[in-house]
Coordinates of C-alpha atoms in Angstrom, one line a residue:
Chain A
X191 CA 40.8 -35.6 27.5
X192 CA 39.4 -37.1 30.5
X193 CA 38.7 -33.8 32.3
X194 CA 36.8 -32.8 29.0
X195 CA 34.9 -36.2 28.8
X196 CA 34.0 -35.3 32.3
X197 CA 32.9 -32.1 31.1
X198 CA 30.5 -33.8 28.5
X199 CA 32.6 -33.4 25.6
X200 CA 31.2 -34.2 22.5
X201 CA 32.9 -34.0 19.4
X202 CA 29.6 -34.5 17.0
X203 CA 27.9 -32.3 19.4
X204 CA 30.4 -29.7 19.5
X205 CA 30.0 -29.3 15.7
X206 CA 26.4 -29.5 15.5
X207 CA 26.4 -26.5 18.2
X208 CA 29.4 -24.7 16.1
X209 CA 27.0 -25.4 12.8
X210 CA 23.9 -24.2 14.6
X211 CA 25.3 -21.1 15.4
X212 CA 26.7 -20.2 12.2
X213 CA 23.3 -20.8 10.7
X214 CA 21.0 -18.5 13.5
X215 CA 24.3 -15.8 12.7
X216 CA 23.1 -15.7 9.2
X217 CA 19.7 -15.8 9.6
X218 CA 20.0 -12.9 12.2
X219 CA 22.5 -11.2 10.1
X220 CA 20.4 -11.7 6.7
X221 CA 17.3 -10.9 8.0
X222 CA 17.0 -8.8 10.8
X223 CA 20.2 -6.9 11.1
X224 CA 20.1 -6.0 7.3
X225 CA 16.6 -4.9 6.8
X226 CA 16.8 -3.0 10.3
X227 CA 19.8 -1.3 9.5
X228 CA 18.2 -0.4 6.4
X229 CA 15.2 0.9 7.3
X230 CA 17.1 2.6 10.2
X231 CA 19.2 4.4 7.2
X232 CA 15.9 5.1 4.8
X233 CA 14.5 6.4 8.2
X234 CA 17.5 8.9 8.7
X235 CA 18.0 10.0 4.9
X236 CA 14.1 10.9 4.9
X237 CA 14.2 12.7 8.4
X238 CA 17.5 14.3 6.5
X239 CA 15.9 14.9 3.2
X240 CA 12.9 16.7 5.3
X241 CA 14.7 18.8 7.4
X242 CA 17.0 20.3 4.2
X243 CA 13.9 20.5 2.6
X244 CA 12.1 22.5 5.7
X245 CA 15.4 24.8 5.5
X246 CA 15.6 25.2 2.1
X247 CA 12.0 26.4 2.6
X248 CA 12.9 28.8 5.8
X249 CA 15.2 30.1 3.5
X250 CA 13.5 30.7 0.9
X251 CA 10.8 32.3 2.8
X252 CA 13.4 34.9 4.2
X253 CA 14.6 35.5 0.6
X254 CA 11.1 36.1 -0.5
X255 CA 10.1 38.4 3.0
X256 CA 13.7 40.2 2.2
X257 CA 12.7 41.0 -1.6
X258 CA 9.1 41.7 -0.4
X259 CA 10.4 44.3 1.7
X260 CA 12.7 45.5 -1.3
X261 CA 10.2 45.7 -3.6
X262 CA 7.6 47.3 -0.9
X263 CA 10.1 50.0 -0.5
X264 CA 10.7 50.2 -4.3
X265 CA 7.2 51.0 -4.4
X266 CA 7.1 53.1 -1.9
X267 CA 9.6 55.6 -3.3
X268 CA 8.1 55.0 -6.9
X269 CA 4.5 55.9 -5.3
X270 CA 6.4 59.2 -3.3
X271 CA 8.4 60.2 -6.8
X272 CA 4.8 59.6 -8.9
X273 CA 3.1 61.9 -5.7
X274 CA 5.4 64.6 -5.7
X275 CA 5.9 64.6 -10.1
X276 CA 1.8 64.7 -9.6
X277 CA 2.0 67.7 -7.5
X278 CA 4.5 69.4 -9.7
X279 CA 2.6 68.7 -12.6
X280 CA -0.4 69.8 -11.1
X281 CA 0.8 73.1 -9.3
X282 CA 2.4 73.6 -13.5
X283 CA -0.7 73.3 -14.6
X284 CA -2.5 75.6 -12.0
X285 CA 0.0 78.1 -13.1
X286 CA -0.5 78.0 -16.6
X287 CA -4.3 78.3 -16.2
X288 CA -3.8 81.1 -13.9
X289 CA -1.4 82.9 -16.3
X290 CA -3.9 82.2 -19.2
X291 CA -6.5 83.4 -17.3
X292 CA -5.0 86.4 -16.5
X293 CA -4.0 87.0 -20.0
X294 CA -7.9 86.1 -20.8
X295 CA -9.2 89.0 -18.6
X296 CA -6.3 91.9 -19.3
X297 CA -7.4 91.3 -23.0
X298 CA -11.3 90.8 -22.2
X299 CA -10.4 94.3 -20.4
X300 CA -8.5 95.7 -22.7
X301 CA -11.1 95.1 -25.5
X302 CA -14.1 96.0 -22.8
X303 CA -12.0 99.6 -22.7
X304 CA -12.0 100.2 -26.2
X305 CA -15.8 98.9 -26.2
X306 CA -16.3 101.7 -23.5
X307 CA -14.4 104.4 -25.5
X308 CA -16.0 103.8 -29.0
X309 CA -19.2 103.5 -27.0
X310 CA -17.9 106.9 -25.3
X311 CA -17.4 108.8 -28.4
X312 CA -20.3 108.0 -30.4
X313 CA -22.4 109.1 -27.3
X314 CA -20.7 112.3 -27.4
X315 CA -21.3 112.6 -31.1
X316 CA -24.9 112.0 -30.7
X317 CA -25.0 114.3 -27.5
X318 CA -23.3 117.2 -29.4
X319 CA -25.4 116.8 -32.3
X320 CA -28.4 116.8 -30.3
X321 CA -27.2 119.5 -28.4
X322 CA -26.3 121.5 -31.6
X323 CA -30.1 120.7 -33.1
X324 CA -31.4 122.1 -29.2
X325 CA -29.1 125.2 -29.3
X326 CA -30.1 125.9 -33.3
X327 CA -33.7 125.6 -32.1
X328 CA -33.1 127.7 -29.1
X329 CA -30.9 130.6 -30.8
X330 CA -33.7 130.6 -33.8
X331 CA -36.8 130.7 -30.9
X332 CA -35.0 133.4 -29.1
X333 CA -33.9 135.7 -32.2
X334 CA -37.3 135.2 -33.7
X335 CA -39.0 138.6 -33.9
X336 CA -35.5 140.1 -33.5
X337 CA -33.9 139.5 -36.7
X338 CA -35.2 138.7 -40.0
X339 CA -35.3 135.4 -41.5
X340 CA -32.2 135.0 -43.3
X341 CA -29.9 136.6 -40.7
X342 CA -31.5 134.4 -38.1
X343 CA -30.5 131.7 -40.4
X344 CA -27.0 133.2 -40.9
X345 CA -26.6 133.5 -37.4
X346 CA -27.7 130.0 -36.5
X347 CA -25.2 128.2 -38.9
X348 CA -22.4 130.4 -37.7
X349 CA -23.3 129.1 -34.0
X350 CA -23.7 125.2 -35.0
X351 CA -20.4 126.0 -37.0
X352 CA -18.6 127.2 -33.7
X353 CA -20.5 124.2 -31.7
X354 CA -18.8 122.0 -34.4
X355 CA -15.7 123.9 -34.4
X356 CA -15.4 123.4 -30.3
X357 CA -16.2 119.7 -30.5
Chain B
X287 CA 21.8 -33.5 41.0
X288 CA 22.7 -31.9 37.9
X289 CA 25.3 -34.0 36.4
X290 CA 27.8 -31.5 34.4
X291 CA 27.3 -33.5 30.8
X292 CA 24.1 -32.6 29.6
X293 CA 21.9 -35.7 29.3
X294 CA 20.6 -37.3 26.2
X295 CA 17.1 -37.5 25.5
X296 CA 16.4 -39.6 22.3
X297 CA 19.1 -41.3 20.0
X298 CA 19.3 -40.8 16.1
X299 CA 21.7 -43.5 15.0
X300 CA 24.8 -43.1 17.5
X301 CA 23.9 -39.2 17.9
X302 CA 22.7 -38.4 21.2
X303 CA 19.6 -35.5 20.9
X304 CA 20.5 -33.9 25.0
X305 CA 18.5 -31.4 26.7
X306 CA 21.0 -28.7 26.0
X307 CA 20.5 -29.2 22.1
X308 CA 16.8 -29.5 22.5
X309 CA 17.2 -25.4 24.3
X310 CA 19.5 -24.2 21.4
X311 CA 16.8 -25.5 19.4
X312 CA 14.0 -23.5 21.7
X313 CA 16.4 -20.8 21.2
X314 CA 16.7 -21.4 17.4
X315 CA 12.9 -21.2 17.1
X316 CA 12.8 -18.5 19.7
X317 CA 15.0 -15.8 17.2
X318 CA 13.0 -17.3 14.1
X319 CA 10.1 -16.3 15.5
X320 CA 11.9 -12.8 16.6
X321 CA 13.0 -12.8 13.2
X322 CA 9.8 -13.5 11.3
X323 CA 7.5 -10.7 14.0
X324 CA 9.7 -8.3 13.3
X325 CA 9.6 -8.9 9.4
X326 CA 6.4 -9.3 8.8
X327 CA 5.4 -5.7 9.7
X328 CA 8.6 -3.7 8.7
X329 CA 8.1 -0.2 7.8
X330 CA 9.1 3.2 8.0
X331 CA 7.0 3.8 10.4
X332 CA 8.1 1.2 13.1
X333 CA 5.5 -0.1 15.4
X334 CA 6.3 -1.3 19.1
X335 CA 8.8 -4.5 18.3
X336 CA 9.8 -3.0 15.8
X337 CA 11.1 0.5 17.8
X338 CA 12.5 -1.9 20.6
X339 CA 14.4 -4.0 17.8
X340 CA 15.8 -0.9 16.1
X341 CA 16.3 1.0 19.8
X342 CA 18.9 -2.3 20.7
X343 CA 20.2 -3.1 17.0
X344 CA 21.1 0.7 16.8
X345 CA 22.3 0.9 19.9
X346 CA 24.4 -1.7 20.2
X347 CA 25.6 -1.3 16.5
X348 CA 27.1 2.7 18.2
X349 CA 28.6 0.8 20.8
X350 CA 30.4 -1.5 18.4
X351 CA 31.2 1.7 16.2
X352 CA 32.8 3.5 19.4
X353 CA 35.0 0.6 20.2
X354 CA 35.9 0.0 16.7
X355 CA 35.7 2.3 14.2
X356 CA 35.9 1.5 10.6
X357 CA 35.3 -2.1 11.3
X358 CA 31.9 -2.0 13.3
X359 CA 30.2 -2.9 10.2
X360 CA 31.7 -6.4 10.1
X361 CA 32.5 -6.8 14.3
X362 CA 28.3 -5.8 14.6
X363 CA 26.9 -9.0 13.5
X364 CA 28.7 -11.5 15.6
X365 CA 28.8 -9.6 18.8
X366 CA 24.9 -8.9 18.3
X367 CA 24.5 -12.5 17.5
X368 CA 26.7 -13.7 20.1
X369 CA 24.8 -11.2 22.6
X370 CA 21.5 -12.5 21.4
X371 CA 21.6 -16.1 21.2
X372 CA 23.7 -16.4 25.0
X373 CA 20.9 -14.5 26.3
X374 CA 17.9 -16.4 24.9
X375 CA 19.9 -19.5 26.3
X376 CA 20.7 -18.0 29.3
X377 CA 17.0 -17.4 30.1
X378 CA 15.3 -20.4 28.7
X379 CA 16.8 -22.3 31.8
X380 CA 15.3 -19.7 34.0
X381 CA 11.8 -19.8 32.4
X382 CA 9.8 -21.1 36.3
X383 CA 9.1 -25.0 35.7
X384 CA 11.0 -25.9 33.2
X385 CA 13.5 -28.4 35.2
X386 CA 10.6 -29.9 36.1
X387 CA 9.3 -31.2 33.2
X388 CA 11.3 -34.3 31.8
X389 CA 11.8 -38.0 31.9
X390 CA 11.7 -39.8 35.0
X391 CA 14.7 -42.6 35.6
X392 CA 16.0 -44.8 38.1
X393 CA 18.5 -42.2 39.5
X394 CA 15.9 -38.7 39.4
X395 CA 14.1 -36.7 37.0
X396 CA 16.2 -35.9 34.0
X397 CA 14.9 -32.4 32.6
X398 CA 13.3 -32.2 28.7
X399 CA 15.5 -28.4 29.0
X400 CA 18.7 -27.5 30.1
X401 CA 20.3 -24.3 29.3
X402 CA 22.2 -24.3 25.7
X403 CA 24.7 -22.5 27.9
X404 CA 25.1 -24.7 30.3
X405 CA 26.7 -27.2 28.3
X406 CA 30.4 -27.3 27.6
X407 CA 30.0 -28.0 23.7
X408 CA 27.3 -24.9 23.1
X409 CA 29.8 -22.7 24.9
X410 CA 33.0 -24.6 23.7
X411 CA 31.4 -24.0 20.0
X412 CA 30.5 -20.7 20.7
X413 CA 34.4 -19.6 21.7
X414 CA 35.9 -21.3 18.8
X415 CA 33.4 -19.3 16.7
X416 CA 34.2 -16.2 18.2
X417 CA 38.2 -16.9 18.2
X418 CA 38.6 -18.3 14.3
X419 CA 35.9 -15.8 13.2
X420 CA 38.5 -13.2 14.7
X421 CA 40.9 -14.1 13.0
X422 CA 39.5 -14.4 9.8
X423 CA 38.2 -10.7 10.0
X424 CA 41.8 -10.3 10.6
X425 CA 43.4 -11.6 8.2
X426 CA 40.9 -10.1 5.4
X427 CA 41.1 -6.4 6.9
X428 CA 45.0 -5.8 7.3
X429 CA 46.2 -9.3 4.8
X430 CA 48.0 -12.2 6.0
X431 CA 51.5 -10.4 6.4
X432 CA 50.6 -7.7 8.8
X433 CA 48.8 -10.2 10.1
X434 CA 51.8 -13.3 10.5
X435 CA 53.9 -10.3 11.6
X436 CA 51.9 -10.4 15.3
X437 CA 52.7 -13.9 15.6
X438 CA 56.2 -13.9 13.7
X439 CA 59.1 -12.1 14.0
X440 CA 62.7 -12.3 13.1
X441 CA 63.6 -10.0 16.6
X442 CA 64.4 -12.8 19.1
X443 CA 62.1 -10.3 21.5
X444 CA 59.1 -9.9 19.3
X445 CA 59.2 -13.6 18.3
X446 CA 58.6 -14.4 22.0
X447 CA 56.1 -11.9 22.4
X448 CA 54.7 -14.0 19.4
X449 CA 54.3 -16.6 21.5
X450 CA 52.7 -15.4 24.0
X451 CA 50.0 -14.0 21.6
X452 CA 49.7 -17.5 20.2
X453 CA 48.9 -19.0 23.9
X454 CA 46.9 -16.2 24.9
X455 CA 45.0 -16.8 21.8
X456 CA 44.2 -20.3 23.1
X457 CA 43.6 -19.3 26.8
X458 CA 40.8 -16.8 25.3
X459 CA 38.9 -19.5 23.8
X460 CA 39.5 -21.5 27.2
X461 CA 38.4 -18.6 29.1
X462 CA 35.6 -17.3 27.2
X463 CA 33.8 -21.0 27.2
X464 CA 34.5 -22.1 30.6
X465 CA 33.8 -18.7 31.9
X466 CA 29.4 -18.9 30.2
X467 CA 29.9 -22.7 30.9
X468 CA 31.0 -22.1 34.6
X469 CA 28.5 -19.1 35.5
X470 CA 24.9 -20.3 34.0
X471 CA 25.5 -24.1 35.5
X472 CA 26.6 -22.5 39.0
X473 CA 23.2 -20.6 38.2
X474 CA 21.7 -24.3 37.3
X475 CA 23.0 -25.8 40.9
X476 CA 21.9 -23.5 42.8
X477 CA 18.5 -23.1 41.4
X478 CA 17.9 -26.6 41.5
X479 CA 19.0 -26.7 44.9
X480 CA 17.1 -23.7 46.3
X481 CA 14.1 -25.4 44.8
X482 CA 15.1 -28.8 46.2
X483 CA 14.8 -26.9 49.7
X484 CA 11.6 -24.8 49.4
X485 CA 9.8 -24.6 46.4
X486 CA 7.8 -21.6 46.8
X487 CA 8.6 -17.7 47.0
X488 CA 12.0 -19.0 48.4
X489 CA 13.7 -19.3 45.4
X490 CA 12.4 -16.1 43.2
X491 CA 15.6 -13.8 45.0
X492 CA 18.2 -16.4 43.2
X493 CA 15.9 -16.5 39.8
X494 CA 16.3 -12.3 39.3
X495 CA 19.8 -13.0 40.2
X496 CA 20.0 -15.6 37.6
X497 CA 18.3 -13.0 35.2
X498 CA 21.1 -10.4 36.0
X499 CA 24.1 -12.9 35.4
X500 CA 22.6 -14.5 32.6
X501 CA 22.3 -10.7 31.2
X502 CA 26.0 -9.8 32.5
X503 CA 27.1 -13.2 31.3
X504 CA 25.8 -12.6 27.5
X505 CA 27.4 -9.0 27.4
X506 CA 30.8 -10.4 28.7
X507 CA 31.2 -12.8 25.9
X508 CA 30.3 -10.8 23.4
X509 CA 31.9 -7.8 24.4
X510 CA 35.3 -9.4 24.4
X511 CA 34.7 -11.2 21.1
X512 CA 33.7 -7.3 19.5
X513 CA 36.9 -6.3 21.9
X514 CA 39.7 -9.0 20.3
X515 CA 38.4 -8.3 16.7
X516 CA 38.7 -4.9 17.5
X517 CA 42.2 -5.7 18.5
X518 CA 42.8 -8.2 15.6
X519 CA 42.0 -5.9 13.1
X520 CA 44.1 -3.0 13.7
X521 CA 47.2 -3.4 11.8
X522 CA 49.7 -4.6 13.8
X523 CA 52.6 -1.6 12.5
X524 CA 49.7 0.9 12.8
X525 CA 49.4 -0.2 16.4
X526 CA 53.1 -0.4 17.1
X527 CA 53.7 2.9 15.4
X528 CA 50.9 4.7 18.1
X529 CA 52.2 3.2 20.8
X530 CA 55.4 4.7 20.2
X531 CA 54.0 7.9 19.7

């Protein structure tokens, strides 16, 4: 006891130390260590929160670059099929105008001919009957003086007869 | 000479307000005021103090979680409390002039500030904290059986071994206080008497060397404290069952 009383032992002052400390330990403990910690944690979660958040987006980005490119090539094969169903379409419908049109002019042709041929005939018809009028009035100019009247006329309706007759 | 009880400087009644006590209160308002600054402009975006506060409260809360697992969250606030007040008290003694100022008497100059720390009491009541504060975190982690059976044993072997836990439980308290108290008032004498012998230049060498122990000095204690609570509360069959593995 006397080493301590040598040592400035104090009872009273030993306690007040003892009760000083306990009471900076709470303080400290209450509010700085707490609050810190806390904020510390808040801190963390946030910088957590944010960087789930920032890969959640990344991942979400590749998800939408990914169905982009699926629907790009969707499109692209819908736009070739539509391209090549436009070309068959449109070489069909070539076709079928050609083939009408063909069908058109064999029948515009076709109709032209018998045009020509009726056109043809009746020609003839008038040519014959002109040319039976001409030969009438030739045969009667050159048997004039010949033969009398009435066998001139005999003669000239048997030759526009035979003219007939031949046609 | 410094004299190894720390002198009283006014009386209340029969209580003696010494030196020593005036520092712890220096120290006292010294963490208020750490307390308050650091308060007053807590955010989630952490200015300078704050970032240095958070830097050492985080760090030395990992630290605590590396040496003790499970329990950090109850070890951290004394060993950061312990660490923080021994070093305040370390370094108020080491602040240049302050063993100057004081009340001159018949015998020499009796200084208005002596170290908290170098006073047998502060560092007395500062192991006895540490030691029953141990074993209370002890006993309400692994429960008063597991935590008898350290001390208690009906194996005539483990009984003894008891024993030795009990007096080795009473030599830490010895050794942690005398060890602070033994350090920062060899720091005190040989300050005072480097100064005694040249005042200027000659004694800044011994002051950065003061700074160093009164660092090492402040991590020591409360290193072991976060150590034998680490120790304490660890169940005692857990521990015997590992180190039979």
């Amino acid at each position: 006891m006397e080493f301590l009383k040598s040592l400035g032992f104090d009872p009273i002052m030993l306690g007040a130390q003892i009760l000083n400390f306990l009471i900076i330990f709470y303080l400290l403990k209450r509010f700085l260590y707490k609050p810190v910690m806390d904020m510390v944690k808040k801190r963390e979660d946030k910088i957590t929160l944010g960087l789930k958040q920032a890969q959640e987006a990344q991942e979400l980005m590749e998800k939408t670059l990914v169905d982009e490119k699926k629907i790009l090539t969707k499109a692209q094969d819908e736009a070739k099929k539509i391209i090549e169903e436009t070309k068959e379409e449109s070489r069909q419908i070539a076709s079928n105008i050609q083939e009408e049109a063909k069908v058109q002019a064999e029948k515009m042709l076709t109709q032209m001919r018998t045009q020509l041929d009726q056109d043809t005939r009746q020609m003839e018809k008038a040519l014959m009957e002109k040319v039976s009028v001409l030969a009438a009035d030739m045969l009667t100019k050159s048997l004039q003086g010949m033969l009398t009247e009435s066998e001139q006329k005999e003669i000239v309706q048997k030759a526009v007869k035979q003219i007939k007759k031949v046609n | 000479m410094v004299s190894f009880a720390a002198e009283p400087i006014v009386y209340i009644g029969n209580f003696a307000i010494t030196n020593s006590f005036l520092d712890t209160f220096l120290v006292d308002a010294i963490i208020v005021g750490l307390i308050f600054s650091v308060r007053k402009k807590l955010s989630l975006i952490p200015g300078k103090l704050q970032t240095v506060t958070e830097s050492i409260i985080s760090e030395f809360y990992n630290i605590t979680e590396s040496v003790a697992g499970t329990n950090a969250a109850k070890i951290f606030p004394f060993f950061m409390t312990f660490f923080i007040f021994i070093l305040i008290a370390n370094w108020t003694g080491l602040i240049p002039g302050i063993s100057a100022i004081g009340i001159r008497e018949e015998h020499g100059l009796i200084p208005l500030l002596r170290p908290a720390t170098s006073d047998f009491n502060a560092t007395l009541g500062l192991a006895l904290v540490s030691v029953v504060a141990t074993h209370i975190l002890s006993i309400r982690t692994i429960g008063i059986f597991d935590y008898l059976s350290r001390y208690f044993s009906l194996n005539p072997i483990n009984l003894f071994i008891g024993f030795l836990e009990i007096i080795s439980e009473i030599t830490k308290m010895i050794s942690l206080s005398f060890r602070l108290f033994g350090n920062i008032f060899a720091g005190e004498i040989v300050l005072g008497t480097v100064s005694s012998m040249v005042a200027i230049l000659f004694p800044l060498p011994f002051l950065m060397l003061e700074v160093v122990v009164g660092l090492v000095q402040a991590l020591v204690f409360a290193m072991l404290t976060m150590a034998f609570m680490a120790i304490l509360m660890t169940s005692h069959k857990t521990h015997a069952k590992e180190v039979s593995h």
